[in-house]
Coordinates of C-alpha atoms and ligand atoms in Angstrom, one line a residue:
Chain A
X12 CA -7.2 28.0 -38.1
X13 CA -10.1 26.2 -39.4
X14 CA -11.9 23.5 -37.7
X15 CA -11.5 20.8 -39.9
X16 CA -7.8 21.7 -40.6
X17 CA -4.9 20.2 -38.6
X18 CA -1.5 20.7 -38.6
X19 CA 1.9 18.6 -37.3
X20 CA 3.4 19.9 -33.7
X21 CA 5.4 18.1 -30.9
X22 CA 3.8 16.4 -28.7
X23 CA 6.1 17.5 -25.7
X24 CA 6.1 15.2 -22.5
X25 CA 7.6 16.1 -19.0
X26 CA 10.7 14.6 -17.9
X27 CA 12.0 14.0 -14.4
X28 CA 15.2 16.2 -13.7
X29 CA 15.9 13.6 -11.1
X30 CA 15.2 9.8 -12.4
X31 CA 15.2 10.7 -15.8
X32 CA 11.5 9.2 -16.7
X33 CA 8.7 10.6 -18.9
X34 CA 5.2 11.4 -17.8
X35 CA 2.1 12.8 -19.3
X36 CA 0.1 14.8 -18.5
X37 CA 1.7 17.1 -15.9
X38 CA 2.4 16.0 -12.3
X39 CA 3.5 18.9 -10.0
X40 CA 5.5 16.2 -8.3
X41 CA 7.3 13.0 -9.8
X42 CA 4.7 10.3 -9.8
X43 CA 7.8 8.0 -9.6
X44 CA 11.2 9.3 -7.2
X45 CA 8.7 12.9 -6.2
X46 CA 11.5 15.0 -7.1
X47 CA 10.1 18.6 -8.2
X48 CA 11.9 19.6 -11.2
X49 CA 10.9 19.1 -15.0
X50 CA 11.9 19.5 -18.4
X51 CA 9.4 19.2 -21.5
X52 CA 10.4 16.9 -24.0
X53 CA 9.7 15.8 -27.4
X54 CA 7.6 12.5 -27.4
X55 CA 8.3 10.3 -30.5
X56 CA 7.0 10.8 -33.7
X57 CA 5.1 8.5 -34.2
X58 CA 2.5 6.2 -31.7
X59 CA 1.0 3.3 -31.9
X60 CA -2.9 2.8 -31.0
X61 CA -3.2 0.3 -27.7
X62 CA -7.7 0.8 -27.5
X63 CA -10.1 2.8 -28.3
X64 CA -13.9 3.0 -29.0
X65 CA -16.3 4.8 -31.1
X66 CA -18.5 6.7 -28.9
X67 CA -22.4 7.4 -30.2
X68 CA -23.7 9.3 -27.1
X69 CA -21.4 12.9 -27.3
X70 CA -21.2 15.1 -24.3
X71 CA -22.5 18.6 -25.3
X72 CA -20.0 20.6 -27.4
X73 CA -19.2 17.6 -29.9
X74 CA -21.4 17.2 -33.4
X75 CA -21.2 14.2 -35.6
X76 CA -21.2 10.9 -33.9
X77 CA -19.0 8.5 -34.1
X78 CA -16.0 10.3 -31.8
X79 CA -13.3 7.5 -32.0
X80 CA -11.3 8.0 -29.1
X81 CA -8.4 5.8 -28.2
X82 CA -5.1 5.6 -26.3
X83 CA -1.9 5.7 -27.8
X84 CA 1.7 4.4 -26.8
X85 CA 4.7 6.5 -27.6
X86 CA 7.0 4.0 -25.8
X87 CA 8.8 4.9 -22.8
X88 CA 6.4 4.5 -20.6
X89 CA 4.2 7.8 -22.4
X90 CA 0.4 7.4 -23.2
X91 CA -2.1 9.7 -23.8
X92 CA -5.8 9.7 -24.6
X93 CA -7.2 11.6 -27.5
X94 CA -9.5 11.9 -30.3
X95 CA -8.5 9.6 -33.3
X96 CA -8.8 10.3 -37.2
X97 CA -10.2 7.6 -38.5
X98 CA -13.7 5.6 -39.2
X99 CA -11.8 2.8 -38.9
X100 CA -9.5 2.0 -36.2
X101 CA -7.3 -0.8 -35.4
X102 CA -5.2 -2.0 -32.7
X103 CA -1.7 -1.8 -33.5
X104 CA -2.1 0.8 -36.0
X105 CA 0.4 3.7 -36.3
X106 CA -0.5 7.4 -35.7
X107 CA 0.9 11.1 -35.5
X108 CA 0.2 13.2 -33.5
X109 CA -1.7 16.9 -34.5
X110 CA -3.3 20.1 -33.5
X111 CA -6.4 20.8 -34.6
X112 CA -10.3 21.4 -33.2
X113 CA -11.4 19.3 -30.5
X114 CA -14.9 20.1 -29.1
X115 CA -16.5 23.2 -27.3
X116 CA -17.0 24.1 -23.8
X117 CA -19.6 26.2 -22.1
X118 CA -19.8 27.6 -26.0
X119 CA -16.0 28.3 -26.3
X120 CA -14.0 26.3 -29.1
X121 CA -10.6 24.2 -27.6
X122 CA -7.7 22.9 -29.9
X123 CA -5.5 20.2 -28.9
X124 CA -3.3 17.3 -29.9
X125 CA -5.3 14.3 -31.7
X126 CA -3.7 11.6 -33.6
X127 CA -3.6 10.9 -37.6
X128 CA -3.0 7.8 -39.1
X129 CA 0.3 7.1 -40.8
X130 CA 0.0 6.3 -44.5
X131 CA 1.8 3.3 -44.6
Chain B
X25 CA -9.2 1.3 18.2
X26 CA -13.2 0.1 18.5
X27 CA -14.7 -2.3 16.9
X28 CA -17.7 -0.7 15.4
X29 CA -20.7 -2.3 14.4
X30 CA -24.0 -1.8 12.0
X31 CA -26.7 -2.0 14.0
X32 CA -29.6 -0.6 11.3
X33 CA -29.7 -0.7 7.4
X34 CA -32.6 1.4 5.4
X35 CA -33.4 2.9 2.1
X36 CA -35.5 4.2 -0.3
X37 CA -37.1 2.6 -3.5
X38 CA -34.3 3.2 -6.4
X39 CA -36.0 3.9 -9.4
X40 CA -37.2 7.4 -11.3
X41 CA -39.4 8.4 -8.7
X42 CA -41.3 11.6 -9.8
X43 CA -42.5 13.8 -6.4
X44 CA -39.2 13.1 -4.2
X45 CA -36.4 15.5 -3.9
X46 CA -33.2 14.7 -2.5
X47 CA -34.1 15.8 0.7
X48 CA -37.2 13.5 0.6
X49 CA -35.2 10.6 0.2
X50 CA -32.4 11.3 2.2
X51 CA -34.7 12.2 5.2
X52 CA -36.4 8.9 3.9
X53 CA -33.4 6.2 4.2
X54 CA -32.2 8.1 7.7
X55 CA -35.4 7.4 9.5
X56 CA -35.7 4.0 8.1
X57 CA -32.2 2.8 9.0
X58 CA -32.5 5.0 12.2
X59 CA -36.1 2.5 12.9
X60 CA -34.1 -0.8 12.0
X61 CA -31.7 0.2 14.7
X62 CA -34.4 1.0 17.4
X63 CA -32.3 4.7 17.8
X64 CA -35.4 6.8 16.9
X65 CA -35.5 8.1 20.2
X66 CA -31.7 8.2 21.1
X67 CA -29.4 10.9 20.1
X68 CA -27.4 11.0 16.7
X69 CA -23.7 12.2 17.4
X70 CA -23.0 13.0 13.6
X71 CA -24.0 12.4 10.3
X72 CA -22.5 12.0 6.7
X73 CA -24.0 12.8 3.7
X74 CA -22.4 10.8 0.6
X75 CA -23.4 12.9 -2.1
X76 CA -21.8 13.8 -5.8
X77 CA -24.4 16.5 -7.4
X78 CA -26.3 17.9 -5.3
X79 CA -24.8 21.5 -6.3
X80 CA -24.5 20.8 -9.8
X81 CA -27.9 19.3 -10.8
X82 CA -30.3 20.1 -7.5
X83 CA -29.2 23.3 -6.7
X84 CA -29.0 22.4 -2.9
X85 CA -25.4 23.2 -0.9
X86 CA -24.8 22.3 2.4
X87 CA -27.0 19.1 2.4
X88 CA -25.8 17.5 5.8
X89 CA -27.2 20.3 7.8
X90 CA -30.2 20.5 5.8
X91 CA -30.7 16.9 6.6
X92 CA -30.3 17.5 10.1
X93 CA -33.0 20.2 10.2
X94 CA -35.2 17.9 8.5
X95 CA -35.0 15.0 10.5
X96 CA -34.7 17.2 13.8
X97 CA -31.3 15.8 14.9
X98 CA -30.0 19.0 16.6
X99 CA -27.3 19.4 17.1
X100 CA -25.4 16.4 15.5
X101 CA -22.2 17.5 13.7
X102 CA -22.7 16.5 10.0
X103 CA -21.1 16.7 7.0
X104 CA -21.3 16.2 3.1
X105 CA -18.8 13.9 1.6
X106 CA -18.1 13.8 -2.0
X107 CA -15.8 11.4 -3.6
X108 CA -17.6 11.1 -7.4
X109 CA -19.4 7.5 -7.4
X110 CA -17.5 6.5 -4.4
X111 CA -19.4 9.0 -2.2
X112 CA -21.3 7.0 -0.4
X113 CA -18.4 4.3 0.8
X114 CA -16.6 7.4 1.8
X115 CA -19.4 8.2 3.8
X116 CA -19.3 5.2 5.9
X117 CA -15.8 4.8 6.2
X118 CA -15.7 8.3 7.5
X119 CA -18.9 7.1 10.0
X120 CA -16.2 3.9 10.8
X121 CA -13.6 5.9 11.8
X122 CA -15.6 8.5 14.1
X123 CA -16.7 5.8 16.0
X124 CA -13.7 3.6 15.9
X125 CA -11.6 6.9 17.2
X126 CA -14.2 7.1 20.3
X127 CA -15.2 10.7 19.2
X128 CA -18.6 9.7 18.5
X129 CA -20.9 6.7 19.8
X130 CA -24.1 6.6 17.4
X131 CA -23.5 7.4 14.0
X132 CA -26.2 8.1 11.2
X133 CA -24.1 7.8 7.4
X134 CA -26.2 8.2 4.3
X135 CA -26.0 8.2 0.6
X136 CA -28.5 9.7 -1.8
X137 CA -28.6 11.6 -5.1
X138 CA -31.5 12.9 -7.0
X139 CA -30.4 12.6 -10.8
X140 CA -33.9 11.7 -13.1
X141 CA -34.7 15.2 -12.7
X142 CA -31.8 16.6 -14.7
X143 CA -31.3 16.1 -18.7
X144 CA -29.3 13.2 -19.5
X145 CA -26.6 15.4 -21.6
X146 CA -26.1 17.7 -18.8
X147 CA -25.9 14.8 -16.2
X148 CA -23.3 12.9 -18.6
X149 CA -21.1 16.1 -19.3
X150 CA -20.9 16.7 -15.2
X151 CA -19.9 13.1 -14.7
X152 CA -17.2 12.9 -17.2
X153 CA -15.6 16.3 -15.1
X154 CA -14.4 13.7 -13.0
X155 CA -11.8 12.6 -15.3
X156 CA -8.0 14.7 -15.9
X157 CA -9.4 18.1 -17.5
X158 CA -6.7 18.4 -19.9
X159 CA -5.6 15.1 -20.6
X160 CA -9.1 13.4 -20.5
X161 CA -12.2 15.4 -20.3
X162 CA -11.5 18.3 -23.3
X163 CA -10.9 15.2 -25.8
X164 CA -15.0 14.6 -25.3
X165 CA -14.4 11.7 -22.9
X166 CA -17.3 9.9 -20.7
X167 CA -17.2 7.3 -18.4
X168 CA -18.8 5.1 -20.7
X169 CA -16.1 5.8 -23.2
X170 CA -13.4 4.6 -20.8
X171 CA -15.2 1.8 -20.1
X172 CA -15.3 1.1 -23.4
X173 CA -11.6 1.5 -23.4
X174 CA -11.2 -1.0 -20.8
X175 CA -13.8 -3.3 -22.5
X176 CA -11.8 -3.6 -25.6
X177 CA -8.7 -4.2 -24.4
X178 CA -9.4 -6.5 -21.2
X179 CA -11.7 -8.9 -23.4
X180 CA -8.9 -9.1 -26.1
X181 CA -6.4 -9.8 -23.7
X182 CA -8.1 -12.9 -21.6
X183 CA -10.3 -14.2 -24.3
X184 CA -13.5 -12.4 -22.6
X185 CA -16.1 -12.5 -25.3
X186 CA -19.2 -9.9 -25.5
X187 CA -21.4 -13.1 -24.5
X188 CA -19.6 -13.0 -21.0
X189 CA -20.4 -9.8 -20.8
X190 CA -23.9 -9.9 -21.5
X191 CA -24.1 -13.0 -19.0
X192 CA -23.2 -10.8 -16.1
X193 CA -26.1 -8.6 -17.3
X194 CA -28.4 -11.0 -17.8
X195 CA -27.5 -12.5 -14.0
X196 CA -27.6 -8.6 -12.8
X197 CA -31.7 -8.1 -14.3
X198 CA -32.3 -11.7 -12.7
X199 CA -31.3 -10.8 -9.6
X200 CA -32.7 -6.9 -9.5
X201 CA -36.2 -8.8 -10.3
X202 CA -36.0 -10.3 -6.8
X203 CA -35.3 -7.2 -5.3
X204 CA -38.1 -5.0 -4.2
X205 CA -36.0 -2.0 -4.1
X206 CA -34.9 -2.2 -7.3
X207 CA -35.1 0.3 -10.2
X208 CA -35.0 -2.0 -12.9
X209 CA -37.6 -4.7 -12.8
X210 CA -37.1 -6.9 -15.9
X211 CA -35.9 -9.7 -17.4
X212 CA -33.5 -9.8 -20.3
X213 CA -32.0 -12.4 -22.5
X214 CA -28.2 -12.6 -24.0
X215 CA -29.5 -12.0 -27.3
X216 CA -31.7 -9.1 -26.4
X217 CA -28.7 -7.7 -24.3
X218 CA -26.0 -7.7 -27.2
X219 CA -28.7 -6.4 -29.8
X220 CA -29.2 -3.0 -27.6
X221 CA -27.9 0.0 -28.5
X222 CA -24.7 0.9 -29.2
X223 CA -23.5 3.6 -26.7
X224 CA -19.5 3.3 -27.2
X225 CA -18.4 0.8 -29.1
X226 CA -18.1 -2.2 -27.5
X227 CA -20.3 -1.0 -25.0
X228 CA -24.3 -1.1 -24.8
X229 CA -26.9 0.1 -23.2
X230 CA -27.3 -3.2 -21.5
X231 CA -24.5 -3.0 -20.6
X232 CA -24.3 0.0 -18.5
X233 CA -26.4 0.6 -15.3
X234 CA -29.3 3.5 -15.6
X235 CA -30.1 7.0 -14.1
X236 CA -31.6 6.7 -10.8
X237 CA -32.8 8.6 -7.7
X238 CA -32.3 7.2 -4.1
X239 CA -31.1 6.8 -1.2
X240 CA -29.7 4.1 2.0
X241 CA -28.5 4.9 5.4
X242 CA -26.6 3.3 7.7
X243 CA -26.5 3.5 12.0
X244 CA -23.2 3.0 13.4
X245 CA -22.4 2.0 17.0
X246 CA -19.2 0.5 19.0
X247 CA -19.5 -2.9 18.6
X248 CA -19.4 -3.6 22.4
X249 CA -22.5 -1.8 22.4
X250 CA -24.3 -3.0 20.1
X251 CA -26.6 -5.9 21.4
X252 CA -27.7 -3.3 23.6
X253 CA -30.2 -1.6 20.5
X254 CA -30.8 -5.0 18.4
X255 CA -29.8 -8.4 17.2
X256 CA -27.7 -9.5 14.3
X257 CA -25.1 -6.5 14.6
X258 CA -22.7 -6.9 11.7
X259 CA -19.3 -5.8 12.2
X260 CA -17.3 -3.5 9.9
X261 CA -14.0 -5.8 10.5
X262 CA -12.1 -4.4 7.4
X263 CA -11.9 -0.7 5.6
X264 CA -9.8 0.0 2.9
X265 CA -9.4 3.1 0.4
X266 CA -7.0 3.7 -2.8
X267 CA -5.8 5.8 -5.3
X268 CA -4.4 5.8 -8.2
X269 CA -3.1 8.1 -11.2
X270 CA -6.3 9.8 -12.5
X271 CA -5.6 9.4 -15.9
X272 CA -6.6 5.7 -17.3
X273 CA -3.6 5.8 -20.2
X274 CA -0.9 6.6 -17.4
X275 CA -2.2 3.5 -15.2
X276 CA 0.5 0.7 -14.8
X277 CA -1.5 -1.5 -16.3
X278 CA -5.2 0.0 -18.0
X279 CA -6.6 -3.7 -17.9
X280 CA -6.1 -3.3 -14.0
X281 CA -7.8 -1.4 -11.5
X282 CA -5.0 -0.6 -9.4
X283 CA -6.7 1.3 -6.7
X284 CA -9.4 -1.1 -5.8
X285 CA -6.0 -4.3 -5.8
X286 CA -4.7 -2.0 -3.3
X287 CA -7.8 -0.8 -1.3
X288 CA -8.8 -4.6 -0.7
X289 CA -5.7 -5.9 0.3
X290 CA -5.8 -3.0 3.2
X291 CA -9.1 -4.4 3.8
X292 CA -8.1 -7.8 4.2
X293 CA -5.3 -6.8 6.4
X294 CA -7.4 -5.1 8.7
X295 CA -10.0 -8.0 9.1
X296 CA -7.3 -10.4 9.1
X297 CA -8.5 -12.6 6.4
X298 CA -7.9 -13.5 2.7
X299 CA -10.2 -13.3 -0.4
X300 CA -11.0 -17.0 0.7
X301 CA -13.1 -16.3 3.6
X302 CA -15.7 -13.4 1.9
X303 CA -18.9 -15.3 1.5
X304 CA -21.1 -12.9 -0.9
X305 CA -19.9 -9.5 -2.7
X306 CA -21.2 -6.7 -3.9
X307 CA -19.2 -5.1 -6.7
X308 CA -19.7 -1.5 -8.6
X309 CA -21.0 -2.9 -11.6
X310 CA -21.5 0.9 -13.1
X311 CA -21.0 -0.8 -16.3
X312 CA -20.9 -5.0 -16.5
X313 CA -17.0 -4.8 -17.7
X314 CA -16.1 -3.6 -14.1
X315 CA -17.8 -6.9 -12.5
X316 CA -15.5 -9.2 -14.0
X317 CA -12.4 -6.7 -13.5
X318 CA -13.2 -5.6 -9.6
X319 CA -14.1 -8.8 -8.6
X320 CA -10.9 -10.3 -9.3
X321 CA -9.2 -7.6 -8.6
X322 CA -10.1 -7.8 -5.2
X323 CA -9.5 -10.9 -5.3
X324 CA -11.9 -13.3 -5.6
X325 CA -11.2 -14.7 -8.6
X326 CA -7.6 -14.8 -10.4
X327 CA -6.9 -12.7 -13.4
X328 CA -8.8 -13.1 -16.8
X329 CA -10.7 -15.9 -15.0
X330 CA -13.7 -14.2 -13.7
X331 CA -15.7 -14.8 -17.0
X332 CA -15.5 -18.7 -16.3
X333 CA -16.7 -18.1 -12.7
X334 CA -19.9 -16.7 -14.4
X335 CA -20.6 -19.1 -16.9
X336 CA -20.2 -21.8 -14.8
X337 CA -23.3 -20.1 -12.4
X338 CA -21.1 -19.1 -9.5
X339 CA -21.7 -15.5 -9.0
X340 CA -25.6 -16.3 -9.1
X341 CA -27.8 -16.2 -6.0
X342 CA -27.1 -20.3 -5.4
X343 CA -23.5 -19.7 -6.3
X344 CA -20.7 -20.7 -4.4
X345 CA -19.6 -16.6 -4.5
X346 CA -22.9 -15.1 -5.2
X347 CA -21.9 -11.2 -6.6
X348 CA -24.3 -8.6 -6.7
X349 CA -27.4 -10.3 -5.3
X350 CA -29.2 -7.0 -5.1
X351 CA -29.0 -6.9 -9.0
X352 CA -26.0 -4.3 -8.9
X353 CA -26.0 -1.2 -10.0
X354 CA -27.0 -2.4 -13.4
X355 CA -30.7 -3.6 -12.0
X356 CA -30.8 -1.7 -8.4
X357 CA -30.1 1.4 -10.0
X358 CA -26.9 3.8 -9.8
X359 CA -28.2 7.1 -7.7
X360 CA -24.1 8.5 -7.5
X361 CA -24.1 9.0 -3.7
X362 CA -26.5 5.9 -2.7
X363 CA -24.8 3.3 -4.4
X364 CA -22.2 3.0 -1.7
X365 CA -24.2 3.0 1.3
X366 CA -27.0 0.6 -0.7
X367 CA -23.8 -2.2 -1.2
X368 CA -23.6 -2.2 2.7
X369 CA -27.5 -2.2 3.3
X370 CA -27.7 -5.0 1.1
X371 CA -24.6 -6.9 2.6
X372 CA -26.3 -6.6 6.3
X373 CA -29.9 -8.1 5.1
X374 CA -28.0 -10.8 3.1
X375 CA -25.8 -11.6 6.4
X376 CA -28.4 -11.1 8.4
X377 CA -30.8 -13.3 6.2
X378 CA -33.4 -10.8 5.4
X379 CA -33.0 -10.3 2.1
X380 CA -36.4 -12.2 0.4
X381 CA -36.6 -13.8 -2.6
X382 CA -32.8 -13.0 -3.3
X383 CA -31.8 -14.8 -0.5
X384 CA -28.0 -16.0 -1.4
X385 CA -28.0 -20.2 -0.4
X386 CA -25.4 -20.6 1.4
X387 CA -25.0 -19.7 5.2
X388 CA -22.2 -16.5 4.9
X389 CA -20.6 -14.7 7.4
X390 CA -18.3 -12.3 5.8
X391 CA -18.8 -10.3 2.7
X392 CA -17.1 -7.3 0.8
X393 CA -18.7 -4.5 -0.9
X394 CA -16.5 -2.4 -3.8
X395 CA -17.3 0.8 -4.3
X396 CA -15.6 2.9 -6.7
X397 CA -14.8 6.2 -7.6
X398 CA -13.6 8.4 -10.6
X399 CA -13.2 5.8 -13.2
X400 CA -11.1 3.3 -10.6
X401 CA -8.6 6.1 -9.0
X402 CA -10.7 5.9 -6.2
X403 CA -11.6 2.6 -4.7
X404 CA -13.4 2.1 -1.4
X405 CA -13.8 -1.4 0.1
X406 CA -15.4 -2.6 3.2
X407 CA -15.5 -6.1 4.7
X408 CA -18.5 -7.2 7.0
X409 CA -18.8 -10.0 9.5
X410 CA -22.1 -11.1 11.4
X411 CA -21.4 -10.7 14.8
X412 CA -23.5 -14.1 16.1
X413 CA -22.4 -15.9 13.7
Ligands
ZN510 ZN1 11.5 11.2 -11.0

């Protein structure tokens, strides 16, 4: 897989065998009833973007400021932080989520989940 | 329980200052806080070292016992504490509770980290390892990108403008100018704040504190005993520490800090008071967003409202709740493991009205220093009361 390429995965969140709520990332124990067993779920398909900024000074491993990160709502109580596909970002905006390139550490390349804008 | 008491403050310049190791300025603060406290000749029960880097950018383990070799303290129990930017409150409420549990009678806490030395990449990637490594820190996330974060969403929620911000910076340089101690000695102007570079957008460079070396100290005593080395003890009559998830998109609320709510109103319930009676503050201003945010948050001002409070002059020196008199960490400088130790040395000469030029007006006798770790999972607060007062 290329760097610049992405392509469309699951975004899979952990859900409470107990209390039935949704977390991300990964808690060993429920952050809400502490019950100890877990299922991974699919989070929606589709979140919507809450912040973000456009960060000039990268940490070592990322080329090519501006990194626009943000923090995205799925709804049910799941967020999660990641990198964002756009030059220009707005509040509200819809996004999917992807899996593609996200920076290097210690000289070794990491993929992950970032988040696309929706063609509306 | 004891009562314990601070019965000598001391530190080191803050600044870039070329020719000092960590060591150096630990050894530096001890003996000066140890001096203040008229202990130079007494012995030192135990000592804690708040310090975040020391392995990662000075190459140096096992700092408290180095410190004790240093400063020939044999054979004090000591012991590093690291607890990211909140190292140095950790320190001391370790120091508070040694003495408060009787195990120890004279107490020597210090805070110090040796940073100008190290490239400002490097430095800036080992920080942002304090944030979730999965969730957070493989994305390319610093703490001035979640600062950022908070920035943007905090202003658009209470009507905060970038002006408010830059006020609190402005107040900060003012302030740090009066301070001897302080690494940043100039003044700036709203317009020359919001023109400054753009780190992560909404956030400056103004508005973000700098890279500094340093170090403060602080001697602990039961309080019963403390007239017996000095004058003007201060009391530590309220300690309270937080968490909170680590990630900043799985807080409750991101436009709240949670942890530091939490860790003051322990605080308060220890020293029996309310927000009402704390006289002066100093707040962990690591970036000028986290002024407005912590300070109500602990409660001195109500939600979305702290902006007014500075516009209207009442966080400056002559305010009625003067914050961050020492000119914060924006002005004073940020060394990690100092900063929490340097809130309490500045609280003590401000109680104890030593404090210069920066003098705050009014006559106080209680004030509260935030100190604040990870980016606001871990919050430590302390409350302070002069003892003759
Ligand atoms: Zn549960």
């Amino acid at each position: 897989m290329s760097k610049e390429q992405v392509v469309e995965k699951d975004f899979m969140v952990y859900r409470c065998k107990s209390c039935g709520r949704k977390f991300y990332p990964k808690h060993d124990r429920c952050p809400y009833c502490k019950a100890t067993e877990f299922e991974e779920v699919k989070a929606g398909d589709t979140c919507t973007l809450i912040t973000y900024t456009k960060l000039y000074v990268l940490p070592e491993g990322i080329e090519m400021p501006p990194l626009t990160l943000g923090i995205v709502d799925f709804g049910e109580g799941i967020r999660a932080l990641g990198q964002i596909m756009t030059d220009d970002p707005k509040i509200g905006m819809k996004l999917k989520p992807v899996w593609g390139f996200l920076r290097k550490i210690g000289g070794e390349d990491y993929y992950g989940f970032k988040f696309k804008p929706i063609e509306e | 329980m004891r009562d314990v008491a601070i019965i000598g403050v001391g530190m080191t310049k803050f600044g870039r200052l070329e020719g000092k190791d960590l060591m150096d300025l630990l050894a530096e603060a001890s003996l000066n806080a140890m001096k203040d406290a008229n202990v130079e000749n007494k012995e030192i029960d135990a000592v804690y070292v708040g310090n975040m880097l020391s392995a990662a950018i000075n190459h140096q383990t096992a700092i408290a016992s180095s410190l004790v070799d240093r400063i020939s303290i044999f054979p004090a129990a000591a012991d590093k504490v690291e607890n990211g930017p909140a190292s140095g409150g950790s320190a001391v409420k370790n120091g508070f509770l040694a003495v408060a549990s009787g195990v120890y009678d004279l107490v020597l806490v210090v805070g110090g980290e040796k940073m100008t030395s190290a490239d400002t990449d490097v430095l800036t990637d080992y920080i942002a390892t304090m944030t979730h490594p999965t969730a957070e820190y493989v994305h390319g996330i610093t703490l001035p990108a979640l600062a950022a974060m908070l920035m943007r969403i905090y202003m658009q929620r209470y009507g905060v403008t970038e002006r408010h911000i830059a006020m609190v910076a402005v107040k900060n340089h003012k302030n740090g100018m009066k301070n001897p101690y302080a690494h940043i000695h100039r003044e700036i102007t709203i317009e020359g704040a919001m023109q400054s570079v753009m780190i992560s957008d909404p956030l400056r460079l103004y508005y973000t504190c700098p890279i500094s070396d340093g170090a403060a100290a602080v001697i602990l005593c039961p309080a019963d005993k403390a007239e017996e080395y000095r004058d003007k003890p201060v009391k530590i009559i309220g300690v309270g520490q937080a968490t909170d998830v680590q990630c900043v998109h799985e807080r409750e609320d991101p436009a709240v800090l949670k942890s530091c709510r939490i860790a003051a109103e322990k605080a308060y319930k220890m020293a029996g008071i309310t927000p009402k009676d704390i006289d002066v503050a100093e707040v962990h201003d690591a970036f000028e967003i986290l002024e407005l945010v912590e300070s109500e948050d602990v409660g001195l001002f109500e939600k979305g409202k702290a902006h007014l409070a500075v516009e209207k002059g009442v966080t400056e020196i002559d305010g009625e709740m003067p914050i961050n008199p020492s000119g914060g960490l924006k002005a004073r400088g940020h060394p990690v493991g100092a900063t929490g130790v340097a809130q309490i040395v500045e609280l003590v000469w401000q109680l104890r009205g030593e404090a210069g030029e920066r003098q705050i007006k009014k006559d106080a006798k209680r004030a509260l220093a935030c100190n604040f770790g990870g980016f606001g999972n871990n919050t430590v607060i302390h409350i302070l009361e002069a003892m003759w007062k």
